[in-house]
């Protein structure tokens, strides 16, 4: 469970409603089914027009990743790659074949398979990089579905408010209904601005970041496996992977001894 | 037929009007020929000024692609390229000449023709890449026609609203007409914001994405044909094309056996 | 004469005024010399501050290109380059010297001159590319003058409206003048938003596109002349230039026979 | 202590409140706990949704860097690198080992360690560059946390204002409370716009710039150490480091004598 | 003196005030010390928070460049470089040593010094390019100080207006003061929008352009000096420098004779 997503939504909506309640407003006055129908219906429709069906579905599916947490265990990956590098250096890359079945991560397994199969290094690099890029590009479209929802919602909110105001203006002769009518119209703005800024745009941002972290992790694996294929010294590999993953280097003294 | 385009437009306009009706508003009060004349006339004019005639026409023609669905059968393309690679490897590239006439896709046929004609690999690559880029760049201008319509419509909508309000202000002495006049003015905003966010901007987005997918498909073909020319191993080619197209790799075990 | 520029301006302003007239508004009520003075004076001043004199003058001069149409006869250029390639291949590049004086296009003549003079290919490439880039970069600044006018005009329009409203607010005691005063203030918004969205921004867009097409044409010439210098096969050159210019390739059958 | 951060916040808030007081407004009327709850609670929640926990924490921690000043002693670094280059040229790179323990800067020490350990130059370059890039990319996400807060705050401010206005509209029957209610609603806008433009966005800008300067400093060290490894002439190194750091070159005469 | 800066500011402010006066407004009514205090104080503070002290000072110092004109005598530079190339070709690069003291431009002198000192060509190129880039990057931050002032001023203007309106709303019971109060509040918007669009943003634009032109000039010098070091033919150098600087090439006939 992604604690900042759940916590953030609860905090944002909770504190806004709390403030509203403390101010003496009724929470009920901002619950309006017709405004919701206009804003969320209009936004849904606009997003459907804006994306092919496949991308739209991908965006909907990706929504669950906003709420779940994947472990990006970068140090674990680094440690494992260094271990494989040590084995490969000592016993040759074919010795990694036995390790293959215990590898759970499908991308790491796929990359190691190339090494074990003795595929040419430049083909391995091209294929792994193409796979990383293609997967990222495809998934990022899913994040853009939410970003575009965050772009359309506030303007559809304004549209809903203006529609409400038109309705109010036609009934100016009955001033007693004026305030309530305008209030109703404003709820559309609240729904449009609120859903965009508390849900849709933050969702898009979190998805992009998570996809970026996953891409970094796979790039680390690809670099590591390619270095193993080249027979790089395990200690140098560790230093390189630490640098790539932005981890602090061990203190110089420790480095010294390792050398 | 592109189901998300049709469905999205129906959903957006339908749900907005439904919400409006439930609220007690008359749909008729947002149908105004003069407001439509101002907003769509003004937007049309601005877009015409903004683009050369050729681009404007291209944009208009491209509109039908928003409503139609082209099959991007990437796995089919991959399978066919792998088949050709197998033939070329076994019988030489000239053996592909017989296959040429059964190829329906004009770009694939054109690319294979280069191979069969024995054109130099670097010339083939330069020409195919230049053709892909030039076609994409030209067509994307057509998508930008819709994007710019989506940029001008809301501001022309504001212009229409302000023009309406000026009209209202001059007749302040007759308060009974005030509300109706303002309502009329607001309809211009509804048209500008609505057409931009439900039609023009989503159209531009969908067109760009479809052009991008078409470009990816042609890039896949170009890469495949160039690999055939180089005599790449069909199995390696399949792996590479799968990576490029972002398809999931087959499970490692399957891979193993194939090797 | 650029028909979409003229037609677009006439359509936009005409249809907006027609809508206004049908609505019962007086066109005269949106003609106000002082509002025009504020908006166009302010925008002119802001643009002058924003650009060096040379760029400002270039922007003003470039305005006529918005209204005139230059023929971008890409197929003609391609045909001519292929003809020269055929001559150069048969009789050597010096045979092109006689053709030089009948070349009207100064850039093509300049490029051919390099070939006839026997200047080194890499120097020719560097110089032609530098010339194309430098000319484009310089001219695009002229388009940006209009773009920045389109950026400043709406905000100066708001400034004019607020100035008008300040004036209105100070005379609140005389309600009979209220409506007219506000109407006057709103005209400033109309001028700012209208001039930006119907003239300045579309002008900038059209100029950029025309400069881009001119750059493409010169790049085509440069590529063609460099290929002539390298002694490329005229048929391959034709295919390459067609690809570069985004023209449809001839049907595969035709290709076949030509080969 | 970062004097422009402290001074800027004091100046901005102080002068705005002073202006408000001179105008006869009560500062107390813009202090409202419920508006603060809505705006800052809503913004906090939106930012939490928008970033993974690790990034959010990094952003919070980075906030102290907005208020503290780190010395970017570029000339000192240059002088030291030139000194080490002189030693390395005279006595070999191993002579730098004795210097290692007196180096306080961890990045410089880490870089020199590579040289002393005799690690291959291309590995040193790759590792140092990867470390610089990864550290910058990770930290810049922290700055983006503040940037996104600056993006959400004004829209949540509008949301708060609209919520307040809805509350006002429902009580239109009691005009005596109208003004106060609207004033309360407007305070939400003040909080949203003010916090974004005086705190959040400037914080993000300052953080990015400081991270950029730190990156420049490390790039300078990396270039210097790599030049030392290559055995570059100390005078040439000094000239190169000065150029890289944008320092004025010494007058030509001085240069002359040094040569 | 930069005539478009002075002329532009005079034109913008003069014509806006003239329009305001013709409309019957008192210029005095838009002169308000407290509004100025709020807007300019708030903007100053925000900019201080947004930049380190060194950048802020650079931005302030750069302001004078908005008002002064530097001669970018590109043809003069070209002529001089061609002259030096002729000397270097005839008498060797050391013959340029005598010319060094009559060179006023410090960058040209510095670049020639490298040639005379016999520094390696790739070191010369790296150092000159690094110096050009570093100087440009540093100075462009100064232009961004003005750009950010142009970004903050309108929002601080809105903040000032809302603060004023809050003050007005609290005194709704005295309608006679209503208009004046609102007018005062609006002046804040005028100051924010006006200073951003007539001063700050145009200043930033002009500074960036001037820095860009200076960068182009230095790049021209660097290219020229490097060509001199390589012993390029002076006529070819002239053609190349003309192309780089975007100057029209001489007519083909003239070229011909020169050859």
XYZ file of C-alpha atoms in Angstrom, chain A residues 2-5 7-9 11-12 15-16 18-20 22-26 29-30 66 69 178-180 182-183 186-187 189-190 193-194 196-199 201-203 205-206 209-210 213 216 235-236 239-240 242-249 252 255-256 259, chain D residues 32 34-35 37-56 58 97 100 109-110 113-114 116-117 119 123 126-128 130-132 134-135 137-138 141 148 151-152 155-156 158-160 162-167 169-170 172 184:
126
model
C 1.366 3.390 -0.928
C 1.099 5.279 2.325
C 1.645 8.790 0.897
C -1.133 8.291 -1.682
C -2.462 9.559 3.519
C -2.303 12.450 1.063
C -5.852 11.973 -0.211
C -5.227 14.638 4.523
C -6.210 16.869 1.590
C -8.463 18.991 6.174
C -10.374 20.922 3.500
C -12.620 20.164 8.397
C -11.791 23.780 7.565
C -15.107 24.106 5.793
C -15.111 24.888 11.284
C -16.106 27.862 9.149
C -19.731 26.806 9.666
C -20.355 25.427 6.171
C -22.337 22.271 5.685
C -23.803 21.713 0.449
C -20.859 20.598 -1.650
C -0.793 4.766 -7.509
C 4.085 0.233 -3.285
C -30.203 33.465 -6.425
C -27.682 32.557 -3.734
C -28.477 28.879 -3.740
C -24.893 30.412 -7.619
C -23.661 28.132 -4.838
C -19.729 27.007 -7.844
C -19.739 23.400 -6.719
C -15.685 24.579 -10.007
C -14.850 22.879 -6.714
C -10.330 22.119 -9.549
C -10.335 19.713 -6.626
C -7.560 17.783 -10.858
C -5.293 19.049 -8.089
C -5.844 16.437 -5.397
C -6.305 13.365 -7.562
C -2.433 15.580 -11.539
C -0.803 14.073 -8.426
C -1.697 10.586 -9.728
C 3.092 12.703 -11.184
C 3.388 9.694 -8.905
C 8.051 8.920 -10.934
C 7.388 5.250 -10.211
C 12.365 4.482 -10.798
C 16.392 3.205 -13.457
C 34.794 -4.431 -7.082
C 34.848 -1.931 -9.968
C 31.570 1.085 -7.424
C 29.970 1.753 -10.828
C 26.633 2.486 -6.612
C 27.470 5.606 -8.643
C 24.675 4.859 -11.149
C 22.117 4.337 -8.404
C 23.143 7.496 -6.564
C 24.095 5.630 -3.404
C 26.740 7.130 -1.193
C 30.125 5.610 -1.805
C 37.539 6.258 1.403
C 37.542 1.586 -0.178
C 41.227 1.461 0.506
C 41.537 -2.535 -2.825
C -7.522 32.927 9.667
C -9.517 27.748 8.957
C -8.319 29.208 5.659
C -6.051 24.652 7.382
C -7.777 24.347 4.011
C -4.923 25.722 1.888
C -1.893 24.216 3.596
C -3.672 20.972 4.450
C -4.908 20.587 0.901
C -1.528 21.464 -0.610
C 0.299 19.098 1.752
C -2.063 16.294 0.828
C -1.749 16.942 -2.917
C 2.053 16.939 -2.696
C 1.989 13.689 -0.726
C -0.160 12.051 -3.378
C 2.151 13.381 -6.083
C 5.435 11.911 -4.775
C 6.684 8.639 -3.320
C 7.457 8.836 0.398
C 11.219 8.850 -0.152
C 11.027 11.871 -2.467
C 8.639 13.687 -0.158
C 13.941 14.345 0.633
C 48.446 9.291 -1.718
C 44.551 12.076 0.507
C 38.940 12.473 -2.014
C 36.918 9.785 -3.759
C 41.466 7.690 -4.667
C 40.637 6.396 -8.163
C 45.967 6.700 -6.709
C 44.459 3.200 -7.061
C 41.813 2.643 -11.916
C 36.130 3.731 -15.735
C 32.163 6.928 -16.251
C 31.894 6.363 -12.506
C 32.445 9.988 -11.483
C 27.409 8.716 -13.205
C 27.768 9.652 -9.532
C 27.431 13.395 -10.281
C 22.647 10.415 -10.195
C 23.121 12.646 -7.148
C 18.819 13.850 -10.481
C 17.840 12.477 -7.067
C 13.289 15.664 -7.285
C 4.657 21.154 -7.187
C 1.673 24.675 -8.429
C -1.059 23.215 -6.211
C -5.499 26.300 -7.196
C -6.290 24.948 -3.723
C -9.141 29.166 -5.433
C -10.908 26.030 -4.225
C -10.901 27.451 -0.690
C -15.022 29.095 -3.905
C -15.945 26.975 -0.874
C -16.116 30.193 1.148
C -18.249 31.883 -1.501
C -20.642 28.904 -1.553
C -21.030 29.382 2.170
C -24.196 32.492 -1.129
C -26.270 30.265 1.136
C -27.440 35.866 1.152
C -12.948 35.398 4.678
